[in-house]
Amino acid sequence: GDGVPAAQKSSWTAFVKSIASVSGDLSSLTAPPFILSPVSLTEYPSYWCEHPGLFAKIADAKDDESRALAVLNWFISTLKGQYTSRNESMGSEKKPLNPVLGELFYGFWADKDGRGKTSLLVEQVSHHPPITAYVIENQSKGLRLVGHNAQKTSFSAGSIIVKQIGHAVLTYTPPTGTPVEYLLTFPRLRIDGIWYGSPYIELAETSYVSGGGFVSTVDYKGKGYFSGKSHSFKATVAPVMGTGVGEARYTIEGTWHTTSKITKSSGKVAAKGDEFHNVESGAYGKKEEVSVGDVATMEDFETRKLWGAVAKGIKTGDFDTASKEKSTIENDQRQRRKDEQAAGKTWPLKHFKLVENHPTCTSSLLFVFFVVLRVCFVFRVRVNASGLECAYTRLVLLFISRPHTLVPVPITDAIFLFADERLG
Ligand code: 0T9
């Protein structure tokens, strides 16, 4: 294919064949050098905040309805970075470095224009399958995002299909009053262009943002649907309680890597025809990559230090060194696991604990409750009870984010004490 260097054609073919035969977890497959990225998957959560101003704006919203739109706006504005930035910086989607257990990544976005400082903390909480947990917090605005990501991959009609496992919860704690939680789920990915050696991501199916009295439903389509353009989406924002329950109050259409518009509105916050998001102008225009500390002061398990030599090899085309250094890390990991097993111990995570059967997902009573609420929602029956909606949000987990048995939760609320000390 086009994207494959002549000398790597046969190893690419072999790699693609192995993708087709391995299902579930592709992270441990050995890929030809041209497709390797020097960036570890632990750095990916920083995509959530490359528009720190838009994140902060969630706190400035005047009411629930504008806040629901602000959350959706921030969410949509992260998609370009999450899913197209490797194509932009490296010419195609690339295979990230597969994080080791306990790998750590810390960063921040400095305070600017009154938006407050935003901090990021990431820990790899599982190696096989890879699970990445993270917290992003803007304390001055009362905003905190806690999430974890894992993937299940399969191969279909020449494309890699990636089902995202996990979810994130955004909590907004107002200066007075009770916190509001938004549950975010993630879209399905189709990685196309594999045969040509120039992979790129198209999003598919549906993701949700649910909380604060509203649920936003985002449908993703590629070429040939909605508008015929790739990276298209159509989102609706509907109240989950009270007047107009289940009816779309706003409909938004566009392409997530460029712009979108309000195409229907019966609400007061935005009118039909209004621009919803525009990644090319104003506040959206410039993404701000996360700031990290000096590698020289990092601990051994911090991403940029741990993978420093491998990344350098990949960047400079010195793949012998890259693969030698990678083997050193992998052998060290194998030895650690052996030693732990012999000692009857497991690796102690630093910032998260894995909670079995997350309390939000177990109670069968709550399950029944959820079904009742869901029926009310679908049939637009008005329910007016405080607290119900919060329960609804949490219980959406049951249906759409397919929670697994182990969910990483931060060990402490003051989770950034350590990281902030590190970063100064
Ligand atoms: C969470 C994101 C995720 C991680 C990556 C599928 C993928 C690993 C997971 C889902 C982020 O919020 C968003 C963006 C990109 C996703 C990656 C794209 C990708 O290709 C990898 C997988 C594991 C591969 O490396 C497949 C092999 C490779 C040859 C294709 C380029």
CSV table of C-alpha atoms and ligand atoms in Angstrom, one decimal:
chain,number,residue,atom,x,y,z
A,1,GLY,CA,0.0,0.0,0.0
A,2,ASP,CA,0.7,3.7,-0.2
A,3,GLY,CA,1.7,4.4,3.4
A,4,VAL,CA,4.0,1.4,3.8
A,5,PRO,CA,7.7,1.9,3.1
A,6,ALA,CA,9.0,-0.6,0.6
A,7,ALA,CA,11.3,-2.4,3.0
A,8,GLN,CA,8.4,-3.0,5.5
A,9,LYS,CA,5.7,-4.3,3.1
A,10,SER,CA,6.0,-7.9,4.0
A,11,SER,CA,6.1,-7.2,7.7
A,12,TRP,CA,3.0,-5.0,7.3
A,13,THR,CA,1.2,-7.8,5.6
A,14,ALA,CA,2.1,-10.2,8.3
A,15,PHE,CA,1.0,-7.7,10.9
A,16,VAL,CA,-2.4,-7.1,9.3
A,17,LYS,CA,-2.9,-10.9,9.1
A,18,SER,CA,-2.1,-11.1,12.8
A,19,ILE,CA,-4.6,-8.3,13.6
A,20,ALA,CA,-7.2,-10.3,11.8
A,21,SER,CA,-6.5,-13.4,13.8
A,22,VAL,CA,-6.0,-11.9,17.2
A,23,SER,CA,-9.2,-10.6,18.7
A,24,GLY,CA,-9.7,-8.5,21.8
A,25,ASP,CA,-6.3,-6.9,22.6
A,26,LEU,CA,-4.0,-5.7,19.9
A,27,SER,CA,-1.6,-3.9,22.3
A,28,SER,CA,0.9,-6.6,22.5
A,29,LEU,CA,1.3,-7.3,18.8
A,30,THR,CA,4.6,-6.4,17.3
A,31,ALA,CA,4.1,-3.9,14.5
A,32,PRO,CA,6.5,-2.7,11.8
A,33,PRO,CA,8.5,0.5,12.7
A,34,PHE,CA,6.8,2.9,10.4
A,35,ILE,CA,3.5,2.6,12.3
A,36,LEU,CA,4.9,3.1,15.8
A,37,SER,CA,4.1,6.2,17.7
A,38,PRO,CA,6.6,7.5,20.3
A,39,VAL,CA,3.7,8.4,22.6
A,40,SER,CA,2.4,6.2,25.4
A,41,LEU,CA,-1.4,5.6,25.8
A,42,THR,CA,-1.1,7.2,29.3
A,43,GLU,CA,-0.7,10.6,27.6
A,44,TYR,CA,-4.0,10.3,25.7
A,45,PRO,CA,-6.3,11.5,28.6
A,46,SER,CA,-4.7,15.0,28.1
A,47,TYR,CA,-6.9,15.3,24.9
A,48,TRP,CA,-9.8,16.0,27.3
A,49,CYS,CA,-8.4,19.4,28.2
A,50,GLU,CA,-6.7,20.8,25.2
A,51,HIS,CA,-9.3,23.6,25.4
A,52,PRO,CA,-9.0,24.4,29.1
A,53,GLY,CA,-11.1,27.5,28.6
A,54,LEU,CA,-14.0,25.5,27.3
A,55,PHE,CA,-13.7,23.1,30.2
A,56,ALA,CA,-13.7,26.0,32.7
A,57,LYS,CA,-16.8,27.5,31.0
A,58,ILE,CA,-18.9,24.6,32.2
A,59,ALA,CA,-18.7,26.2,35.7
A,60,ASP,CA,-19.7,29.6,34.4
A,61,ALA,CA,-23.1,28.4,33.0
A,62,LYS,CA,-26.1,30.2,34.5
A,63,ASP,CA,-28.5,27.3,34.7
A,64,ASP,CA,-28.9,23.5,34.1
A,65,GLU,CA,-29.9,23.9,30.5
A,66,SER,CA,-26.9,26.1,29.5
A,67,ARG,CA,-24.6,23.9,31.5
A,68,ALA,CA,-25.8,20.8,29.6
A,69,LEU,CA,-24.9,22.6,26.4
A,70,ALA,CA,-21.6,23.7,27.8
A,71,VAL,CA,-20.7,20.2,28.7
A,72,LEU,CA,-21.6,18.9,25.3
A,73,ASN,CA,-19.7,21.7,23.7
A,74,TRP,CA,-16.5,20.9,25.6
A,75,PHE,CA,-17.0,17.2,24.8
A,76,ILE,CA,-17.5,17.7,21.1
A,77,SER,CA,-14.5,20.0,21.0
A,78,THR,CA,-12.2,17.3,22.4
A,79,LEU,CA,-13.0,14.8,19.6
A,80,LYS,CA,-10.7,16.4,17.0
A,81,GLY,CA,-7.7,16.0,19.3
A,82,GLN,CA,-8.7,12.5,20.5
A,83,TYR,CA,-9.2,11.0,17.1
A,84,THR,CA,-7.4,12.9,14.4
A,85,SER,CA,-4.3,14.4,16.0
A,86,ARG,CA,-1.9,11.5,15.2
A,87,ASN,CA,-2.9,11.9,11.5
A,88,GLU,CA,-2.1,15.6,11.7
A,89,SER,CA,1.2,15.3,13.5
A,90,MET,CA,2.5,12.0,12.1
A,91,GLY,CA,0.6,11.5,8.8
A,92,SER,CA,-1.6,8.6,9.9
A,93,GLU,CA,-3.0,6.9,13.0
A,94,LYS,CA,-0.1,5.2,14.8
A,95,LYS,CA,0.2,2.4,17.4
A,96,PRO,CA,0.8,4.0,20.8
A,97,LEU,CA,3.4,2.7,23.2
A,98,ASN,CA,1.7,0.1,25.5
A,99,PRO,CA,1.9,1.4,29.0
A,100,VAL,CA,3.3,-0.7,31.8
A,101,LEU,CA,1.4,-1.4,35.0
A,102,GLY,CA,1.7,1.6,37.3
A,103,GLU,CA,2.9,4.0,34.6
A,104,LEU,CA,2.2,7.6,35.6
A,105,PHE,CA,1.7,10.8,33.7
A,106,TYR,CA,1.2,14.2,35.3
A,107,GLY,CA,0.5,17.5,33.7
A,108,PHE,CA,-1.3,20.8,33.9
A,109,TRP,CA,-2.7,23.7,32.0
A,110,ALA,CA,-1.7,27.0,33.6
A,111,ASP,CA,-4.2,29.6,34.8
A,112,LYS,CA,-5.0,32.2,32.1
A,113,ASP,CA,-7.7,34.7,31.6
A,114,GLY,CA,-9.4,33.7,34.9
A,115,ARG,CA,-10.0,30.2,33.8
A,116,GLY,CA,-8.1,28.7,36.7
A,117,LYS,CA,-5.4,26.0,36.7
A,118,THR,CA,-6.3,22.6,35.5
A,119,SER,CA,-4.3,19.5,36.6
A,120,LEU,CA,-4.1,16.1,35.1
A,121,LEU,CA,-3.1,12.8,36.7
A,122,VAL,CA,-3.0,9.4,34.8
A,123,GLU,CA,-2.1,5.9,36.1
A,124,GLN,CA,-2.1,2.7,34.1
A,125,VAL,CA,-4.1,0.4,36.4
A,126,SER,CA,-3.9,-2.7,34.3
A,127,HIS,CA,-1.4,-4.0,31.7
A,128,HIS,CA,-3.3,-6.8,30.1
A,129,PRO,CA,-5.9,-5.8,29.2
A,130,PRO,CA,-4.6,-2.2,29.2
A,131,ILE,CA,-6.7,0.1,31.4
A,132,THR,CA,-5.9,3.7,31.8
A,133,ALA,CA,-7.4,5.7,34.7
A,134,TYR,CA,-7.3,9.5,35.1
A,135,VAL,CA,-8.4,12.6,37.0
A,136,ILE,CA,-8.6,16.1,35.5
A,137,GLU,CA,-9.4,18.8,37.9
A,138,ASN,CA,-9.9,22.6,37.9
A,139,GLN,CA,-10.3,23.2,41.6
A,140,SER,CA,-11.0,26.9,41.4
A,141,LYS,CA,-14.0,26.2,39.1
A,142,GLY,CA,-15.2,23.1,41.0
A,143,LEU,CA,-14.7,20.8,38.1
A,144,ARG,CA,-13.4,17.3,38.2
A,145,LEU,CA,-13.4,14.6,35.5
A,146,VAL,CA,-12.6,11.0,36.7
A,147,GLY,CA,-12.5,8.3,34.1
A,148,HIS,CA,-11.0,5.1,32.8
A,149,ASN,CA,-10.5,3.7,29.3
A,150,ALA,CA,-10.0,0.2,27.9
A,151,GLN,CA,-10.6,-1.2,24.5
A,152,LYS,CA,-11.9,-4.4,22.9
A,153,THR,CA,-10.9,-4.8,19.3
A,154,SER,CA,-12.1,-6.9,16.5
A,155,PHE,CA,-11.5,-7.1,12.7
A,156,SER,CA,-14.3,-6.7,10.2
A,157,ALA,CA,-14.2,-6.1,6.4
A,158,GLY,CA,-10.7,-4.8,6.5
A,159,SER,CA,-11.2,-2.4,9.4
A,160,ILE,CA,-10.3,-2.6,13.0
A,161,ILE,CA,-13.4,-2.1,15.2
A,162,VAL,CA,-12.7,-0.7,18.6
A,163,LYS,CA,-15.3,-0.9,21.3
A,164,GLN,CA,-14.4,1.5,24.1
A,165,ILE,CA,-14.9,0.1,27.6
A,166,GLY,CA,-15.1,2.4,30.5
A,167,HIS,CA,-16.7,5.8,31.2
A,168,ALA,CA,-15.9,9.1,32.8
A,169,VAL,CA,-17.8,11.1,35.3
A,170,LEU,CA,-17.6,14.9,35.3
A,171,THR,CA,-18.5,16.5,38.7
A,172,TYR,CA,-19.4,20.1,39.0
A,173,THR,CA,-19.4,21.4,42.6
A,174,PRO,CA,-20.9,24.8,42.8
A,175,PRO,CA,-19.7,27.3,45.5
A,176,THR,CA,-23.0,26.6,47.4
A,177,GLY,CA,-25.4,23.8,46.8
A,178,THR,CA,-25.0,20.1,45.8
A,179,PRO,CA,-22.6,18.7,43.2
A,180,VAL,CA,-23.9,17.8,39.8
A,181,GLU,CA,-22.6,14.7,38.0
A,182,TYR,CA,-22.4,14.1,34.3
A,183,LEU,CA,-21.8,10.6,33.0
A,184,LEU,CA,-19.9,10.4,29.7
A,185,THR,CA,-19.7,7.4,27.5
A,186,PHE,CA,-17.4,6.9,24.5
A,187,PRO,CA,-18.1,6.2,20.9
A,188,ARG,CA,-17.1,3.2,18.9
A,189,LEU,CA,-14.1,3.5,16.6
A,190,ARG,CA,-13.6,2.0,13.1
A,191,ILE,CA,-10.0,2.2,12.0
A,192,ASP,CA,-9.9,2.3,8.2
A,193,GLY,CA,-7.1,2.5,5.6
A,194,ILE,CA,-5.3,-0.5,7.2
A,195,TRP,CA,-4.4,-2.3,3.9
A,196,TYR,CA,-2.9,0.9,2.6
A,197,GLY,CA,-0.8,1.3,5.7
A,198,SER,CA,-2.4,4.7,6.4
A,199,PRO,CA,-4.9,4.1,9.1
A,200,TYR,CA,-7.4,6.7,10.2
A,201,ILE,CA,-10.3,6.7,12.7
A,202,GLU,CA,-14.0,7.1,11.9
A,203,LEU,CA,-16.4,7.3,14.8
A,204,ALA,CA,-19.5,5.2,14.9
A,205,GLU,CA,-22.7,4.5,16.8
A,206,THR,CA,-23.6,6.6,19.8
A,207,SER,CA,-22.2,8.2,22.9
A,208,TYR,CA,-24.0,9.9,25.8
A,209,VAL,CA,-23.6,12.8,28.2
A,210,SER,CA,-26.1,12.4,30.9
A,211,GLY,CA,-26.6,14.6,34.0
A,212,GLY,CA,-27.8,17.9,35.4
A,213,GLY,CA,-31.4,17.2,34.2
A,214,PHE,CA,-30.5,16.5,30.6
A,215,VAL,CA,-29.2,13.7,28.4
A,216,SER,CA,-27.2,14.5,25.2
A,217,THR,CA,-27.2,11.7,22.7
A,218,VAL,CA,-24.5,12.0,20.0
A,219,ASP,CA,-24.8,9.8,16.9
A,220,TYR,CA,-21.7,9.4,14.7
A,221,LYS,CA,-21.7,8.8,11.0
A,222,GLY,CA,-19.0,8.6,8.4
A,223,LYS,CA,-19.1,9.3,4.7
A,224,GLY,CA,-22.4,8.7,3.0
A,225,TYR,CA,-24.8,9.4,5.9
A,226,PHE,CA,-26.3,12.6,7.4
A,227,SER,CA,-24.4,15.1,5.3
A,228,GLY,CA,-22.3,12.7,3.3
A,229,LYS,CA,-19.2,13.9,5.0
A,230,SER,CA,-16.8,12.0,7.1
A,231,HIS,CA,-16.7,12.7,10.8
A,232,SER,CA,-20.3,13.8,10.9
A,233,PHE,CA,-22.4,13.8,14.0
A,234,LYS,CA,-25.9,14.6,15.1
A,235,ALA,CA,-26.6,15.4,18.7
A,236,THR,CA,-29.8,16.0,20.6
A,237,VAL,CA,-30.1,17.5,24.1
A,238,ALA,CA,-33.3,16.5,26.0
A,239,PRO,CA,-34.5,16.9,29.5
A,240,VAL,CA,-34.8,13.7,31.5
A,241,MET,CA,-37.4,15.1,33.9
A,242,GLY,CA,-40.4,17.5,33.9
A,243,THR,CA,-41.6,19.5,30.9
A,244,GLY,CA,-40.7,18.0,27.6
A,245,VAL,CA,-39.1,14.9,29.1
A,246,GLY,CA,-37.4,12.8,26.3
A,247,GLU,CA,-38.1,15.5,23.6
A,248,ALA,CA,-35.1,17.0,21.9
A,249,ARG,CA,-34.8,20.6,23.0
A,250,TYR,CA,-31.8,21.2,20.8
A,251,THR,CA,-30.5,19.4,17.8
A,252,ILE,CA,-26.9,19.9,16.6
A,253,GLU,CA,-25.4,18.8,13.3
A,254,GLY,CA,-22.0,19.1,11.8
A,255,THR,CA,-18.6,17.5,11.6
A,256,TRP,CA,-16.8,17.1,14.9
A,257,HIS,CA,-13.3,18.0,13.5
A,258,THR,CA,-14.6,21.3,12.0
A,259,THR,CA,-17.9,23.0,12.8
A,260,SER,CA,-21.5,22.4,13.8
A,261,LYS,CA,-24.7,24.3,14.1
A,262,ILE,CA,-27.9,24.2,16.0
A,263,THR,CA,-30.4,22.9,13.5
A,264,LYS,CA,-33.5,22.7,15.8
A,265,SER,CA,-34.3,24.5,19.0
A,266,SER,CA,-37.2,24.9,21.2
A,267,GLY,CA,-35.1,26.3,24.1
A,268,LYS,CA,-33.9,29.7,25.2
A,269,VAL,CA,-30.2,29.2,25.3
A,270,ALA,CA,-29.5,28.8,21.6
A,271,ALA,CA,-31.5,29.4,18.4
A,272,LYS,CA,-31.8,27.5,15.1
A,273,GLY,CA,-28.9,28.5,12.9
A,274,ASP,CA,-26.5,29.4,15.7
A,275,GLU,CA,-23.0,28.1,15.5
A,276,PHE,CA,-22.5,25.4,18.1
A,277,HIS,CA,-18.8,24.7,17.8
A,278,ASN,CA,-16.0,25.7,15.5
A,279,VAL,CA,-12.6,24.2,16.0
A,280,GLU,CA,-11.0,26.7,13.6
A,281,SER,CA,-11.9,30.0,15.2
A,282,GLY,CA,-11.6,32.0,18.4
A,283,ALA,CA,-11.4,30.1,21.7
A,284,TYR,CA,-11.3,26.8,19.8
A,285,GLY,CA,-8.7,27.7,17.3
A,286,LYS,CA,-5.6,26.9,19.3
A,287,LYS,CA,-5.3,23.7,21.2
A,288,GLU,CA,-3.0,23.9,24.2
A,289,GLU,CA,-1.0,20.8,24.8
A,290,VAL,CA,-0.5,19.8,28.4
A,291,SER,CA,2.5,21.1,30.2
A,292,VAL,CA,4.7,18.5,31.9
A,293,GLY,CA,7.6,18.8,34.4
A,294,ASP,CA,11.2,18.4,33.5
A,295,VAL,CA,12.1,14.8,32.6
A,296,ALA,CA,15.3,15.0,34.7
A,297,THR,CA,13.2,15.4,37.9
A,298,MET,CA,10.8,12.6,37.0
A,299,GLU,CA,10.4,9.2,38.8
A,300,ASP,CA,11.3,6.1,36.9
A,301,PHE,CA,7.7,5.1,36.2
A,302,GLU,CA,6.7,8.4,34.8
A,303,THR,CA,5.8,8.1,31.1
A,304,ARG,CA,8.3,10.4,29.5
A,305,LYS,CA,11.2,9.1,31.6
A,306,LEU,CA,10.3,5.5,31.3
A,307,TRP,CA,9.9,5.6,27.5
A,308,GLY,CA,12.4,8.3,26.8
A,309,ALA,CA,15.0,6.2,25.1
A,310,VAL,CA,12.4,4.2,23.1
A,311,ALA,CA,10.6,7.4,22.0
A,312,LYS,CA,13.9,8.9,20.9
A,313,GLY,CA,14.8,5.8,18.9
A,314,ILE,CA,11.4,5.9,17.1
A,315,LYS,CA,11.6,9.7,16.4
A,316,THR,CA,15.1,9.5,15.0
A,317,GLY,CA,14.5,6.3,13.0
A,318,ASP,CA,16.9,4.3,15.2
A,319,PHE,CA,14.6,1.4,15.5
A,320,ASP,CA,17.3,-1.0,16.7
A,321,THR,CA,17.8,1.1,19.8
A,322,ALA,CA,14.1,1.6,20.2
A,323,SER,CA,13.4,-2.1,20.2
A,324,LYS,CA,16.3,-2.9,22.5
A,325,GLU,CA,15.2,-0.3,25.0
A,326,LYS,CA,11.6,-1.6,24.7
A,327,SER,CA,12.8,-5.1,25.5
A,328,THR,CA,14.6,-3.9,28.6
A,329,ILE,CA,11.4,-2.4,29.9
A,330,GLU,CA,9.4,-5.5,29.1
A,331,ASN,CA,11.9,-7.8,30.7
A,332,ASP,CA,12.0,-5.7,33.8
A,333,GLN,CA,8.2,-5.9,33.9
A,334,ARG,CA,8.2,-9.7,33.5
A,335,GLN,CA,10.7,-10.0,36.4
A,336,ARG,CA,8.6,-7.7,38.6
A,337,ARG,CA,5.5,-9.9,38.0
A,338,LYS,CA,7.5,-13.0,38.8
A,339,ASP,CA,8.9,-11.6,42.0
A,340,GLU,CA,5.5,-10.4,43.1
A,341,GLN,CA,4.0,-13.8,42.4
A,342,ALA,CA,6.7,-15.5,44.4
A,343,ALA,CA,6.2,-13.1,47.3
A,344,GLY,CA,2.4,-13.4,47.0
A,345,LYS,CA,2.0,-9.7,46.4
A,346,THR,CA,0.5,-7.5,43.7
A,347,TRP,CA,1.7,-4.2,42.4
A,348,PRO,CA,0.5,-1.3,44.6
A,349,LEU,CA,-1.3,1.3,42.6
A,350,LYS,CA,-0.4,4.9,43.6
A,351,HIS,CA,-3.6,6.9,43.0
A,352,PHE,CA,-6.4,4.5,42.4
A,353,LYS,CA,-8.1,1.5,44.0
A,354,LEU,CA,-9.9,-1.0,41.9
A,355,VAL,CA,-13.4,-1.3,43.3
A,356,GLU,CA,-15.2,-4.5,42.6
A,357,ASN,CA,-18.8,-4.3,41.6
A,358,HIS,CA,-19.0,-0.6,41.6
A,359,PRO,CA,-21.9,0.4,44.0
A,360,THR,CA,-23.6,2.3,41.2
A,361,CYS,CA,-24.1,-0.8,39.2
A,362,THR,CA,-25.1,-3.6,41.5
A,363,SER,CA,-28.3,-3.1,43.4
A,364,SER,CA,-31.2,-4.8,41.7
A,365,LEU,CA,-33.6,-2.5,43.5
A,366,LEU,CA,-31.9,0.5,41.8
A,367,PHE,CA,-32.1,-1.5,38.5
A,368,VAL,CA,-35.9,-1.7,38.8
A,369,PHE,CA,-35.9,2.0,39.6
A,370,PHE,CA,-33.9,2.7,36.5
A,371,VAL,CA,-36.2,0.7,34.3
A,372,VAL,CA,-39.2,2.7,35.6
A,373,LEU,CA,-37.4,6.0,34.9
A,374,ARG,CA,-36.3,4.8,31.5
A,375,VAL,CA,-39.9,4.0,30.6
A,376,CYS,CA,-41.0,7.4,31.9
A,377,PHE,CA,-38.3,9.0,29.7
A,378,VAL,CA,-39.2,7.0,26.6
A,379,PHE,CA,-42.9,7.6,26.9
A,380,ARG,CA,-42.4,11.2,28.1
A,381,VAL,CA,-44.2,10.8,31.4
A,382,ARG,CA,-43.5,13.7,33.6
A,383,VAL,CA,-41.6,12.8,36.8
A,384,ASN,CA,-40.8,15.6,39.2
A,385,ALA,CA,-38.7,14.5,42.1
A,386,SER,CA,-35.4,15.8,43.1
A,387,GLY,CA,-32.7,13.1,43.5
A,388,LEU,CA,-34.4,10.8,40.9
A,389,GLU,CA,-32.5,12.4,38.1
A,390,CYS,CA,-29.1,11.9,39.8
A,391,ALA,CA,-30.0,8.3,40.3
A,392,TYR,CA,-31.0,8.1,36.7
A,393,THR,CA,-27.6,9.4,35.6
A,394,ARG,CA,-25.7,6.9,37.6
A,395,LEU,CA,-27.8,4.1,36.4
A,396,VAL,CA,-27.4,4.9,32.8
A,397,LEU,CA,-24.1,3.1,33.5
A,398,LEU,CA,-26.0,-0.1,33.6
A,399,PHE,CA,-27.1,0.1,30.0
A,400,ILE,CA,-24.7,2.1,28.0
A,401,SER,CA,-21.2,2.1,29.4
A,402,ARG,CA,-21.1,-1.7,30.0
A,403,PRO,CA,-19.3,-1.4,33.3
A,404,HIS,CA,-16.9,-4.2,34.1
A,405,THR,CA,-16.4,-5.7,37.5
A,406,LEU,CA,-13.4,-3.6,38.4
A,407,VAL,CA,-13.7,0.1,38.3
A,408,PRO,CA,-10.7,2.3,39.3
A,409,VAL,CA,-11.6,5.1,41.7
A,410,PRO,CA,-9.2,7.7,43.1
A,411,ILE,CA,-7.8,6.8,46.5
A,412,THR,CA,-8.2,10.3,47.9
A,413,ASP,CA,-10.2,13.4,47.1
A,414,ALA,CA,-7.0,15.4,47.6
A,415,ILE,CA,-5.4,13.5,44.7
A,416,PHE,CA,-3.4,16.4,43.3
A,417,LEU,CA,-1.4,17.1,46.5
A,418,PHE,CA,1.3,14.8,45.3
A,419,ALA,CA,1.2,15.7,41.6
A,420,ASP,CA,1.2,19.4,42.3
A,421,GLU,CA,4.2,19.1,44.5
A,422,ARG,CA,5.9,17.3,41.7
A,423,LEU,CA,5.1,19.9,39.1
A,424,GLY,CA,5.6,22.9,41.3
B,1,0T9,C1,-8.7,6.8,24.6
B,1,0T9,C2,-8.3,7.1,21.7
B,1,0T9,C3,-8.2,5.7,22.3
B,1,0T9,C4,-7.8,5.8,23.8
B,1,0T9,C5,-7.0,4.9,21.6
B,1,0T9,C6,-7.5,2.0,19.4
B,1,0T9,C7,-6.1,2.6,19.8
B,1,0T9,C8,-5.9,2.6,21.3
B,1,0T9,C9,-7.0,3.4,22.0
B,1,0T9,C10,-9.5,5.0,22.2
B,1,0T9,C11,-8.7,8.1,23.9
B,1,0T9,O1,-9.6,9.0,24.6
B,1,0T9,C12,-9.1,8.1,22.5
B,1,0T9,C13,-7.8,7.4,20.5
B,1,0T9,C14,-7.1,6.5,19.6
B,1,0T9,C15,-7.2,5.0,20.0
B,1,0T9,C16,-6.1,4.1,19.4
B,1,0T9,C17,-6.0,4.1,17.9
B,1,0T9,C18,-5.3,2.8,17.6
B,1,0T9,O2,-5.0,2.4,16.5
B,1,0T9,C19,-5.0,2.1,18.9
B,1,0T9,C20,-4.9,0.5,18.7
B,1,0T9,C21,-4.6,-0.2,19.9
B,1,0T9,C22,-3.8,0.2,17.7
B,1,0T9,O3,-2.7,0.7,17.9
B,1,0T9,C23,-4.1,-0.7,16.5
B,1,0T9,C24,-2.9,-1.0,15.6
B,1,0T9,C25,-2.5,0.1,14.7
B,1,0T9,C26,-1.6,-0.5,13.6
B,1,0T9,C27,-3.5,0.9,14.0
B,1,0T9,C28,-2.8,2.3,13.7
